[in-house]
Short mmCIF file of C-alpha atoms in Angstrom, two decimals:
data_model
loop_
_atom_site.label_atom_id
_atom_site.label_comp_id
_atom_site.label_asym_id
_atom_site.label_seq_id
_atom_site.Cartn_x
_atom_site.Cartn_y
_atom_site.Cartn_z
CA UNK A 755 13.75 19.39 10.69
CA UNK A 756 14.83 19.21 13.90
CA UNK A 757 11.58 20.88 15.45
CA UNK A 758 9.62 17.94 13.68
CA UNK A 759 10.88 15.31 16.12
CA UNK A 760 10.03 17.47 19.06
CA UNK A 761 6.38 17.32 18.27
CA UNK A 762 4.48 14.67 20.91
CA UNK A 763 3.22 12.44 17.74
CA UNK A 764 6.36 12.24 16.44
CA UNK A 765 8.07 11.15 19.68
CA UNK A 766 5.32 8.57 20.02
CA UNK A 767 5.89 6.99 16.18
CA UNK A 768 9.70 7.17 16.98
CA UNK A 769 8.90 4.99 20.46
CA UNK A 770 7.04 2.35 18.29
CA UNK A 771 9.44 2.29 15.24
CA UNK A 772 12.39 1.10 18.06
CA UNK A 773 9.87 -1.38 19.24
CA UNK A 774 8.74 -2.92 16.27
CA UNK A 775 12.18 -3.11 15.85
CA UNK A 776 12.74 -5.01 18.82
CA UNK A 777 9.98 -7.16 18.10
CA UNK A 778 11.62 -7.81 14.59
CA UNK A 779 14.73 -8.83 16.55
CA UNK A 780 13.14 -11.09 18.81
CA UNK A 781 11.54 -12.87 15.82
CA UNK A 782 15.42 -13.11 14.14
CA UNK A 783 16.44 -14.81 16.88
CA UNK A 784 13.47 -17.12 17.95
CA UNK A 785 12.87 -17.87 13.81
CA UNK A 786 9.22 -17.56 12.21
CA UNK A 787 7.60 -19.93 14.49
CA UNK A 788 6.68 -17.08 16.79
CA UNK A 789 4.55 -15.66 14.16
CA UNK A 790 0.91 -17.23 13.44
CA UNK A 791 2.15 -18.98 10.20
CA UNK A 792 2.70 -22.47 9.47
CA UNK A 793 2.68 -25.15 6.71
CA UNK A 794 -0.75 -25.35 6.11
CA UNK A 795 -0.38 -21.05 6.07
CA UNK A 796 2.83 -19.85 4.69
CA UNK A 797 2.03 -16.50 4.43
CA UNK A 798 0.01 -14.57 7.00
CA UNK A 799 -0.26 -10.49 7.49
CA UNK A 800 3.41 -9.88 6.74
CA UNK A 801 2.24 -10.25 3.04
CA UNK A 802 -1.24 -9.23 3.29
CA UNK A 803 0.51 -5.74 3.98
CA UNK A 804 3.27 -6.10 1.08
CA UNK A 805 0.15 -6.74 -1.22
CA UNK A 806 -1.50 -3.71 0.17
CA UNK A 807 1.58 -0.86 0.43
CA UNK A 808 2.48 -2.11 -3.23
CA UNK A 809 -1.42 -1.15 -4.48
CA UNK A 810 -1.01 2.33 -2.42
CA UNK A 811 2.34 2.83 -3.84
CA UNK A 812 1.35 2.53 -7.51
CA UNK A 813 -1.45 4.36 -7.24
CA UNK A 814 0.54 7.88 -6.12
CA UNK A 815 2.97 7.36 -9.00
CA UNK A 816 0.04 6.78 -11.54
CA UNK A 817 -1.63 9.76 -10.90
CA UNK A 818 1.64 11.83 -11.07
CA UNK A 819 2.71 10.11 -14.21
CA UNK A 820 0.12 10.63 -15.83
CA UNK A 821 -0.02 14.61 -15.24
CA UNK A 822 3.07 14.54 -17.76
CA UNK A 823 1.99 11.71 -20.12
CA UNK A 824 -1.27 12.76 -20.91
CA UNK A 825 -0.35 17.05 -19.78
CA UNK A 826 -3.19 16.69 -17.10
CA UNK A 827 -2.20 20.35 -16.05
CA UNK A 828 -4.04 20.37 -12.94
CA UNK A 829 -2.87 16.92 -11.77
CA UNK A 830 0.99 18.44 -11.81
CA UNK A 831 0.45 20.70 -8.91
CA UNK A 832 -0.46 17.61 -6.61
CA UNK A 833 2.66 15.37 -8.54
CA UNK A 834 5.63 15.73 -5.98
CA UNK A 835 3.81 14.96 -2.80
CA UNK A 836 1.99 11.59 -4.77
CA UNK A 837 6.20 11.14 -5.57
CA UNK A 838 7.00 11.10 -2.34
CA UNK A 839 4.06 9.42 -0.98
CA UNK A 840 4.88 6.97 -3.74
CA UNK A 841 8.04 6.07 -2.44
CA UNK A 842 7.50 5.91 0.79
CA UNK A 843 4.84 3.11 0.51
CA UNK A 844 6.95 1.08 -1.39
CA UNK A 845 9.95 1.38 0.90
CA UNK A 846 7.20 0.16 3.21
CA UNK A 847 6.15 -3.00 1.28
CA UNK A 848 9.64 -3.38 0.78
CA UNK A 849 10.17 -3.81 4.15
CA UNK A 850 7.78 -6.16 4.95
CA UNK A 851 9.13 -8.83 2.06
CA UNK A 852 12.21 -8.92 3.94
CA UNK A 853 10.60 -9.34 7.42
CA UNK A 854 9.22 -12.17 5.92
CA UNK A 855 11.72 -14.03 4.36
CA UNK A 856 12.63 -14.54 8.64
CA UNK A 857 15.94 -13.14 7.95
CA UNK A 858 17.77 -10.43 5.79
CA UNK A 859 20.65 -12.29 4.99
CA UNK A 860 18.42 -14.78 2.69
CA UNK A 861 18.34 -12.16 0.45
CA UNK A 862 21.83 -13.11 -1.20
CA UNK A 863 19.95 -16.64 -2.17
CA UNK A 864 18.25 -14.48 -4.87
CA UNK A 865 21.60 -13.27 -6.41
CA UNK A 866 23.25 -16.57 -6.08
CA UNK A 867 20.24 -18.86 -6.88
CA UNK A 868 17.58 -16.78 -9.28
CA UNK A 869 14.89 -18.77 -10.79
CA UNK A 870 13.90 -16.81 -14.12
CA UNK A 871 10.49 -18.43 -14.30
CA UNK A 872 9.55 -17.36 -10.79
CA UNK A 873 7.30 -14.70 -10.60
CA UNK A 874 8.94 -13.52 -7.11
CA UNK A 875 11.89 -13.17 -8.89
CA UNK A 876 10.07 -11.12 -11.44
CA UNK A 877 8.21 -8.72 -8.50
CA UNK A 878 11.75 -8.13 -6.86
CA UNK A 879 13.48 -6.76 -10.08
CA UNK A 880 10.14 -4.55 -10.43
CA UNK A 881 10.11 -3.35 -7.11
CA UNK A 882 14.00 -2.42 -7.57
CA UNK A 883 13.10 -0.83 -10.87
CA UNK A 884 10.31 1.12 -9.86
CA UNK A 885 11.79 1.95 -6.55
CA UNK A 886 14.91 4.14 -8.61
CA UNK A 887 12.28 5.75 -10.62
CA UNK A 888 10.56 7.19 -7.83
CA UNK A 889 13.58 8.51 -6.81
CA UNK A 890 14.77 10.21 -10.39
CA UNK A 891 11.60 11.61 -10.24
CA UNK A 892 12.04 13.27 -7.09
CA UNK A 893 15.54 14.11 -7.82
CA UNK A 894 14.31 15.74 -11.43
CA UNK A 895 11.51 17.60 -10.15
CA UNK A 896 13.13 19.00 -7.58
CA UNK A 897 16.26 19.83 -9.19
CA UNK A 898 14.16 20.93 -12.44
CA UNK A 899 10.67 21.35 -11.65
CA UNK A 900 7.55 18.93 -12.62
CA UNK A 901 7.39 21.09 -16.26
CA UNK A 902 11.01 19.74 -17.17
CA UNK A 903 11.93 17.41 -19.84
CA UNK A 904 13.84 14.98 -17.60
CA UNK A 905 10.56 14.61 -15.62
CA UNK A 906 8.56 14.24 -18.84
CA UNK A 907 11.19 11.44 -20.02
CA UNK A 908 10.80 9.32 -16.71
CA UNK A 909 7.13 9.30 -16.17
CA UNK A 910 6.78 7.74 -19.77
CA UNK A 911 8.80 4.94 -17.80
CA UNK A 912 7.17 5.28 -14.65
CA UNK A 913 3.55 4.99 -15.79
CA UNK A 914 3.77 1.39 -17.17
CA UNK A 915 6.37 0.58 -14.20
CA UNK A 916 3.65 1.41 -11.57
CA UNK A 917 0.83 -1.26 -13.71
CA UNK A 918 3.60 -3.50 -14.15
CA UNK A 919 4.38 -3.56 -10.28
CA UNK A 920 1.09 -4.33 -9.18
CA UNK A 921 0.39 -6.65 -11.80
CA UNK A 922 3.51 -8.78 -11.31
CA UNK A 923 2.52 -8.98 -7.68
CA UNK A 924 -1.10 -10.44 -8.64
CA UNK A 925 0.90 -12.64 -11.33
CA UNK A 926 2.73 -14.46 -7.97
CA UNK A 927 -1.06 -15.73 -7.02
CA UNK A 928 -2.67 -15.70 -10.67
CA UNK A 929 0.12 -18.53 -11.62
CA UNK A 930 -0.69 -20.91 -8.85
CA UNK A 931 -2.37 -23.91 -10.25
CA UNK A 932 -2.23 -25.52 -7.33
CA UNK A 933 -4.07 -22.93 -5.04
CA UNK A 934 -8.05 -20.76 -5.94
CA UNK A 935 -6.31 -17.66 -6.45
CA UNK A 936 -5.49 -18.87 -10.34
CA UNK A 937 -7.69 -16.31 -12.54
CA UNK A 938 -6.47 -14.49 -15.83
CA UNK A 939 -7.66 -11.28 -14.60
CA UNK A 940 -5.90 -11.26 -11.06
CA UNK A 941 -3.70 -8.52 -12.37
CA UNK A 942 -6.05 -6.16 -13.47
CA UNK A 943 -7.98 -6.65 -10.30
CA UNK A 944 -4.51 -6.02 -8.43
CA UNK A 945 -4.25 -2.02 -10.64
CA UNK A 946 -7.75 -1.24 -9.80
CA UNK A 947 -7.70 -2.20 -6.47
CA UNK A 948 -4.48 0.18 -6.71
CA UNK A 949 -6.25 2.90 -8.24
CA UNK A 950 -8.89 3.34 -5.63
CA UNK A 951 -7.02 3.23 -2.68
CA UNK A 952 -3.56 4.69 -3.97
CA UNK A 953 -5.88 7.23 -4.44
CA UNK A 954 -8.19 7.76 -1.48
CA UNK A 955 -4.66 7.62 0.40
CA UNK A 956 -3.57 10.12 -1.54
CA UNK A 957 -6.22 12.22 -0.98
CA UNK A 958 -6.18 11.70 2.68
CA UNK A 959 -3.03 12.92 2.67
CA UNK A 960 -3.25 16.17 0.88
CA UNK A 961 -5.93 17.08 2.90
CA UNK A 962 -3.69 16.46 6.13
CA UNK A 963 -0.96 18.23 4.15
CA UNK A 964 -3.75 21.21 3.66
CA UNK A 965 -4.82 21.33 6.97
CA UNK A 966 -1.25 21.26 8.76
CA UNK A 967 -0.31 24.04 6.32
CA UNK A 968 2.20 22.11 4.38
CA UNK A 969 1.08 22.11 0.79
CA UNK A 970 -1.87 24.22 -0.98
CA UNK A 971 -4.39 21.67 -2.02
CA UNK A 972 -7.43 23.65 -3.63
CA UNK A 973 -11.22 22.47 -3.24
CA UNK A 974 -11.41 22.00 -7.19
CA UNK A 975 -8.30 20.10 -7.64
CA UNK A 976 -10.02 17.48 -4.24
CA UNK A 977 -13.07 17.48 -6.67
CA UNK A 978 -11.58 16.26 -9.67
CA UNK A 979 -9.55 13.49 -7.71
CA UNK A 980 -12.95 12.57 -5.66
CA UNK A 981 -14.28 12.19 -9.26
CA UNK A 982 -11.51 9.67 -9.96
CA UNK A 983 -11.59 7.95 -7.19
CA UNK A 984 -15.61 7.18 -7.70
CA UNK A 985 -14.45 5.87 -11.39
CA UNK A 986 -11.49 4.05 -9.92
CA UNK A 987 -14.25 2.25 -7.48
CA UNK A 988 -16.58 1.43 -9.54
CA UNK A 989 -13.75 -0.57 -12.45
CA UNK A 990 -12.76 -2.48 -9.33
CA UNK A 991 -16.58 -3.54 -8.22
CA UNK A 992 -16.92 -4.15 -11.75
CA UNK A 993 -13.69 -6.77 -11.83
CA UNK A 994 -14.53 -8.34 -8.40
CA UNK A 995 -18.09 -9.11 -9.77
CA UNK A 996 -16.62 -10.93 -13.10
CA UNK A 997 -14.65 -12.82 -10.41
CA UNK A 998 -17.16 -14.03 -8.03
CA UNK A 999 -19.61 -14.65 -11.22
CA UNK A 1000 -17.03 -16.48 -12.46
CA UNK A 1001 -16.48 -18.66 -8.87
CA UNK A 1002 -20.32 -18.89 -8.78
CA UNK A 1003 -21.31 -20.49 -11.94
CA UNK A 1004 -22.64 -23.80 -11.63
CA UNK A 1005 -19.66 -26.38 -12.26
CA UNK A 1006 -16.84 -24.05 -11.12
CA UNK A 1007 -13.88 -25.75 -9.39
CA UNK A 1008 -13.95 -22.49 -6.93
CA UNK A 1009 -16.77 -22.62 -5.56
CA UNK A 1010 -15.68 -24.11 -2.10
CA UNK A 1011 -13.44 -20.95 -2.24
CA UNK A 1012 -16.26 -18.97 -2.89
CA UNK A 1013 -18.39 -20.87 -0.12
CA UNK A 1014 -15.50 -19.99 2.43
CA UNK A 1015 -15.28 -16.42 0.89
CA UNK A 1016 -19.10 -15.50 1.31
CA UNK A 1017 -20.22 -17.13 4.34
CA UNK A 1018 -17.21 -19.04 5.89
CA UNK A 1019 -14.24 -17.62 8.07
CA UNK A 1020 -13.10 -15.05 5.31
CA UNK A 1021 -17.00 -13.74 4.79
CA UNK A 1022 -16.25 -10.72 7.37
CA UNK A 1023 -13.66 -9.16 4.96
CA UNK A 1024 -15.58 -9.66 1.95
CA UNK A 1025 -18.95 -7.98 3.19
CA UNK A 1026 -16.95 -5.31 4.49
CA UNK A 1027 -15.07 -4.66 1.26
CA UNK A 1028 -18.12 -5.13 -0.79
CA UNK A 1029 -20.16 -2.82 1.25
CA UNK A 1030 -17.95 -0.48 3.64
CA UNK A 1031 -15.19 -0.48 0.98
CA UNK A 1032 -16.84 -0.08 -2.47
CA UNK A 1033 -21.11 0.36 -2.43
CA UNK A 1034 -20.60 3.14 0.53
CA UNK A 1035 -17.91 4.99 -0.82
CA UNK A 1036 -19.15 5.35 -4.63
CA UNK A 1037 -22.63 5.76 -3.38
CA UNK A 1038 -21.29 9.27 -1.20
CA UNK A 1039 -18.42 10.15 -4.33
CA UNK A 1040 -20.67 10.11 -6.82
CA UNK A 1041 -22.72 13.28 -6.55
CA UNK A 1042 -20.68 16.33 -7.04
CA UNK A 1043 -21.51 18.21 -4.13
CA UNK A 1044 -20.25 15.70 -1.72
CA UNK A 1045 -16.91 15.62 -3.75
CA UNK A 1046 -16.20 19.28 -2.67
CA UNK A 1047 -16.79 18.13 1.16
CA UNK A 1048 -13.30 17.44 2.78
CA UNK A 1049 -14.77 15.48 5.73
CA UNK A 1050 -16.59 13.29 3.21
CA UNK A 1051 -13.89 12.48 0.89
CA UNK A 1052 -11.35 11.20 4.10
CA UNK A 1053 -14.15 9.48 5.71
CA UNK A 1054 -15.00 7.44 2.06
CA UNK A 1055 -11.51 7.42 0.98
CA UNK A 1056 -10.94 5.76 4.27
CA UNK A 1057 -13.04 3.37 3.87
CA UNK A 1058 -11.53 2.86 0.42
CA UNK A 1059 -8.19 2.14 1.80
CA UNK A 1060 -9.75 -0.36 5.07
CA UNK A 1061 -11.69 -2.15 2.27
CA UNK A 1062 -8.87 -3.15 0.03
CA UNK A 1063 -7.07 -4.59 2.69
CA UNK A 1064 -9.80 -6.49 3.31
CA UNK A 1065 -9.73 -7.87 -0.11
CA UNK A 1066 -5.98 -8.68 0.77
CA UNK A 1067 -7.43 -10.80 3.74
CA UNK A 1068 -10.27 -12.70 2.26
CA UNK A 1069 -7.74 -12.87 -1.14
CA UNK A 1070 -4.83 -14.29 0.51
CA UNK A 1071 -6.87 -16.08 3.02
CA UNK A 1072 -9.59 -18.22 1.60
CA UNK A 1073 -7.38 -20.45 -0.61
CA UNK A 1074 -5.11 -21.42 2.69
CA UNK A 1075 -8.28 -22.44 4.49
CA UNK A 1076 -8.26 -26.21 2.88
CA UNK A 1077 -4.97 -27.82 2.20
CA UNK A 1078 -4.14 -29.39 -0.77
CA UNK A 1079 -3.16 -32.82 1.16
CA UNK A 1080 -6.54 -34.75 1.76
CA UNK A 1081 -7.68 -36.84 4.12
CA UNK A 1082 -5.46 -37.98 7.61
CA UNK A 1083 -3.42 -37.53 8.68
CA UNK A 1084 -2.85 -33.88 6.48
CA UNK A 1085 0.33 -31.88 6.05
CA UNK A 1086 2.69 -31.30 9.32
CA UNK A 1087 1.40 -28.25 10.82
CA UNK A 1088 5.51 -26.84 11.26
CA UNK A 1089 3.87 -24.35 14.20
CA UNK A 1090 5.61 -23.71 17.16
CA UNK A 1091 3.10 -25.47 19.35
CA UNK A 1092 3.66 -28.55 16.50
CA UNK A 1093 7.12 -28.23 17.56
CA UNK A 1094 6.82 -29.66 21.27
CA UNK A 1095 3.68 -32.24 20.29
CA UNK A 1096 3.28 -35.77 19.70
CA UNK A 1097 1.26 -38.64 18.02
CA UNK A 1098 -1.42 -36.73 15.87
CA UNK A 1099 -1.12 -33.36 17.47
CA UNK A 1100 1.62 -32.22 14.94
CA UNK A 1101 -0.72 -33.16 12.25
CA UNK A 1102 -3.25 -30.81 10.50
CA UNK A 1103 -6.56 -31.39 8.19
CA UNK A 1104 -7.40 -27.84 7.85
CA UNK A 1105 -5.33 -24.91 8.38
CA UNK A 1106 -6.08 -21.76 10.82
CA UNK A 1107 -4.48 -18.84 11.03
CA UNK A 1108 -3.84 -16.10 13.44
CA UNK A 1109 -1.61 -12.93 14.10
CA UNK A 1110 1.09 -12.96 17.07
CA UNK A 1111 1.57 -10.60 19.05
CA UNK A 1112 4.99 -10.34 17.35
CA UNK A 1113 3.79 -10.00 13.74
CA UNK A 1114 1.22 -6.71 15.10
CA UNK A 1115 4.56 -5.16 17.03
CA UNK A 1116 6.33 -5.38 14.10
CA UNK A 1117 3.59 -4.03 11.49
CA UNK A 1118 2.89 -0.99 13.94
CA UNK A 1119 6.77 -0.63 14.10
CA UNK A 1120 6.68 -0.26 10.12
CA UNK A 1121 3.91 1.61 9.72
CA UNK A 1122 5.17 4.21 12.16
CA UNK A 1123 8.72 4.17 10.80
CA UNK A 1124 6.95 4.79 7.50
CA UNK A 1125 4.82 7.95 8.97
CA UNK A 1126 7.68 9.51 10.29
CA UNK A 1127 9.55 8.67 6.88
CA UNK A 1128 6.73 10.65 4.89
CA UNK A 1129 7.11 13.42 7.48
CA UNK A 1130 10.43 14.16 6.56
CA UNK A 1131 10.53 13.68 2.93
CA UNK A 1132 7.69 16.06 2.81
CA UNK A 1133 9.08 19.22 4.91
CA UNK A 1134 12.55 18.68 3.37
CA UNK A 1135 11.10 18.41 -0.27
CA UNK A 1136 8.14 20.73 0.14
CA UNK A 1137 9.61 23.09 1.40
CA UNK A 1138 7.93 23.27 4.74
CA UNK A 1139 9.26 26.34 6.97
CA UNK A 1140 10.38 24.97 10.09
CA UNK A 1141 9.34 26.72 13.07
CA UNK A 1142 12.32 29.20 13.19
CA UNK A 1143 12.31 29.97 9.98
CA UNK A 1144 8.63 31.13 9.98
CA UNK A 1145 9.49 33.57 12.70
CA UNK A 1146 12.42 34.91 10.78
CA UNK A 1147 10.19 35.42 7.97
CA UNK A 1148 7.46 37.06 10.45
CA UNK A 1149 10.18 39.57 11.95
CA UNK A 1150 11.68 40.35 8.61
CA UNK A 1151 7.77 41.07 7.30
CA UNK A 1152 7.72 43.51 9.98
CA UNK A 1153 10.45 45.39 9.25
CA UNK A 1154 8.79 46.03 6.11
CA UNK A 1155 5.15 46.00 5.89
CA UNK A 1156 3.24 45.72 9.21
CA UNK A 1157 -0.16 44.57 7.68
CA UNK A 1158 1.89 41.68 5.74
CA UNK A 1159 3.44 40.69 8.60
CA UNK A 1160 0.38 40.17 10.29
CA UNK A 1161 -0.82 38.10 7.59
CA UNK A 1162 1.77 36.31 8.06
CA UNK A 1163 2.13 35.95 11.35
CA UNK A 1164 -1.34 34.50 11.50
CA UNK A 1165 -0.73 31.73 8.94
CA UNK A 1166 2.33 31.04 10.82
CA UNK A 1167 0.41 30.46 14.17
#
């Protein structure tokens, strides 16, 4: 493991972690107003990324859940790295709850002061829940292998745990009265936008995996999950157009929301989803001989992943673009520049929103700690010869059959 933080990349996450890290610290002692949030926008891109690492967590641990449920034979051999990838992403989002709440020790307030009937409360307990299942998975299937009956038992729990975590995050919006985001089928819009890009990320990753040497991810096994992914795109287009038909219908109390969401300050992210993240995608999936083309299925799976957290944008974002106050003078901004004005500066009508420079520090910060995270879990759990090791194995090949040793030393280099 050792020879993995040597390598250039590695060194360069590593450098970023420490200053996210530092830009998380500077935000812990200046408080949230440093970040682009404010009253009229309480939450900004600290849980536009919780939203999205919950999606790509679920959708690892659904695919590798269901190899066991439903004995999906071929899906097993791709079941620990979707484990660990699971994990990791929801270590991730995580993360980025706490960030928000502007300081870790707030966290006690939940033991001390739980509100049953909050749905935050709910998402926490899941996320705890579903965060010690990933890891009896990967302690059973390592200790046991993916064909044992302890891993059997826990992906009957970890199956439903994975909906039930994504759909207990959409329940936090779908509950609000008082804001557009209230729809019955939030949650099922939350698992398929899960699916698709839990599994495009997936894929992505396999194929790095392949490529670097790590795991053996065959050309059939990256069809079948291509063909997935297609099905997994097309249930989600499907659910976002019963939503904006919905918003659309003549009388609906959304359609300012939808007004905002097609053509106003949101209308960037939605195209892009619509088009970049769901037409293009399914459009190059769909035909079979594109599936078995690795280039292909990153560049749409990709695009999968960029266009669901575009959804988490234009989601989150439309409904904090008109306050619920009306008319002057509004809600108290609570910004930092609010802070130091007077008369009807500190006042807003509308709300805007913006990332810091802090609030991009620290997301790079996560996401690298995250990489690096993944990096490790995989070569200690797959088994990844480290660099001495290989040449052990070369020189000990030798010693016994030249030609195999050549083989070897070959894959090796």
């Amino acid at each position: 493991m050792s020879d993995l933080f040597k390598k250039p990349a590695v060194v360069v996450l590593c450098v970023l972690t420490l200053v996210g890290v530092g830009a998380w610290v500077y935000q812990l002692m200046n408080g949230l107003g440093v970040t682009g949030m404010s009253n009229g926008t309480s939450w900004g891109a600290y849980i536009t990324m919780f939203m999205l690492f919950v999606g790509l967590s679920a959708g690892g641990l659904i695919v590798a859940s269901s190899a066991s449920v439903f004995h999906i034979e071929k899906f097993k051999a791709v079941a620990l790295p979707a484990v660990i990838l699971s994990t990791v992403c929801i270590c991730v989002a995580g993360m980025f709850v706490l960030i928000d709440l502007g300081g870790v020790q707030r966290v006690w307030r939940i033991v001390t002061g739980p509100n049953p009937t909050s749905p935050l409360l709910w998402d926490i307990c899941v996320i705890t829940i579903y965060l010690v299942l990933n890891i009896l998975y990967l302690v059973f299937m390592k200790k046991h292998g993916v064909e044992s009956r302890q891993v059997s038992i826990v992906s009957r729990f970890a199956l439903p745990a994975a909906i039930l975590v994504h759909s207990v995050t959409a329940w936090i919006f779908g509950l609000q009265l008082a804001k557009d985001w209230y729809s019955a089928i939030m949650a099922p819009i939350f698992v398929a936008s899960a699916m698709d890009s839990g599994l495009a990320l997936l894929l992505v990753v396999l194929i790095a995996l392949n490529a670097a040497g790590w795991f053996a991810f065959s050309r059939d096994l990256m069809k079948s999950l291509s063909g997935l992914l297609a099905t997994c795109i097309a249930v989600d287009a499907f659910f976002i157009g019963c939503e904006v038909l919905t918003m659309a219908y003549p009388g609906a109390a959304a359609s300012e929301a939808l007004g905002i969401m097609l053509t106003g300050a949101t209308a960037p992210f939605f195209w892009f989803e619509v088009i970049g993240g769901l037409v293009v995608p399914f459009c190059v999936l769909v035909f079979e001989k594109n599936r078995g083309n690795a280039k292909l299925v990153v560049a749409s799976s990709v695009l999968v992943i960029l266009g669901v957290a575009c959804k988490r944008v234009w989601l989150l974002f439309t409904s904090f673009v008109t306050p619920n106050v009306y008319g002057a003078p509004g809600i108290a901004s609570g910004s930092s520049a609010a802070a130091h004005a007077t008369g009807i500066d500190m006042w807003a009508v509308t709300s805007a929103y913006m990332p810091t420079w802090v609030e991009l520090v620290v997301i790079v910060g996560v996401l690298s700690l995250g990489v690096v995270f993944f990096m490790v879990m995989a070569q200690k759990l797959l088994d990844v010869p480290t660099k001495g090791a290989a040449k052990g194995a070369v020189a000990k090949g030798a010693q016994e059959k030249p030609e195999v040793a050549a083989a070897t030393e070959g894959a090796a280099a």
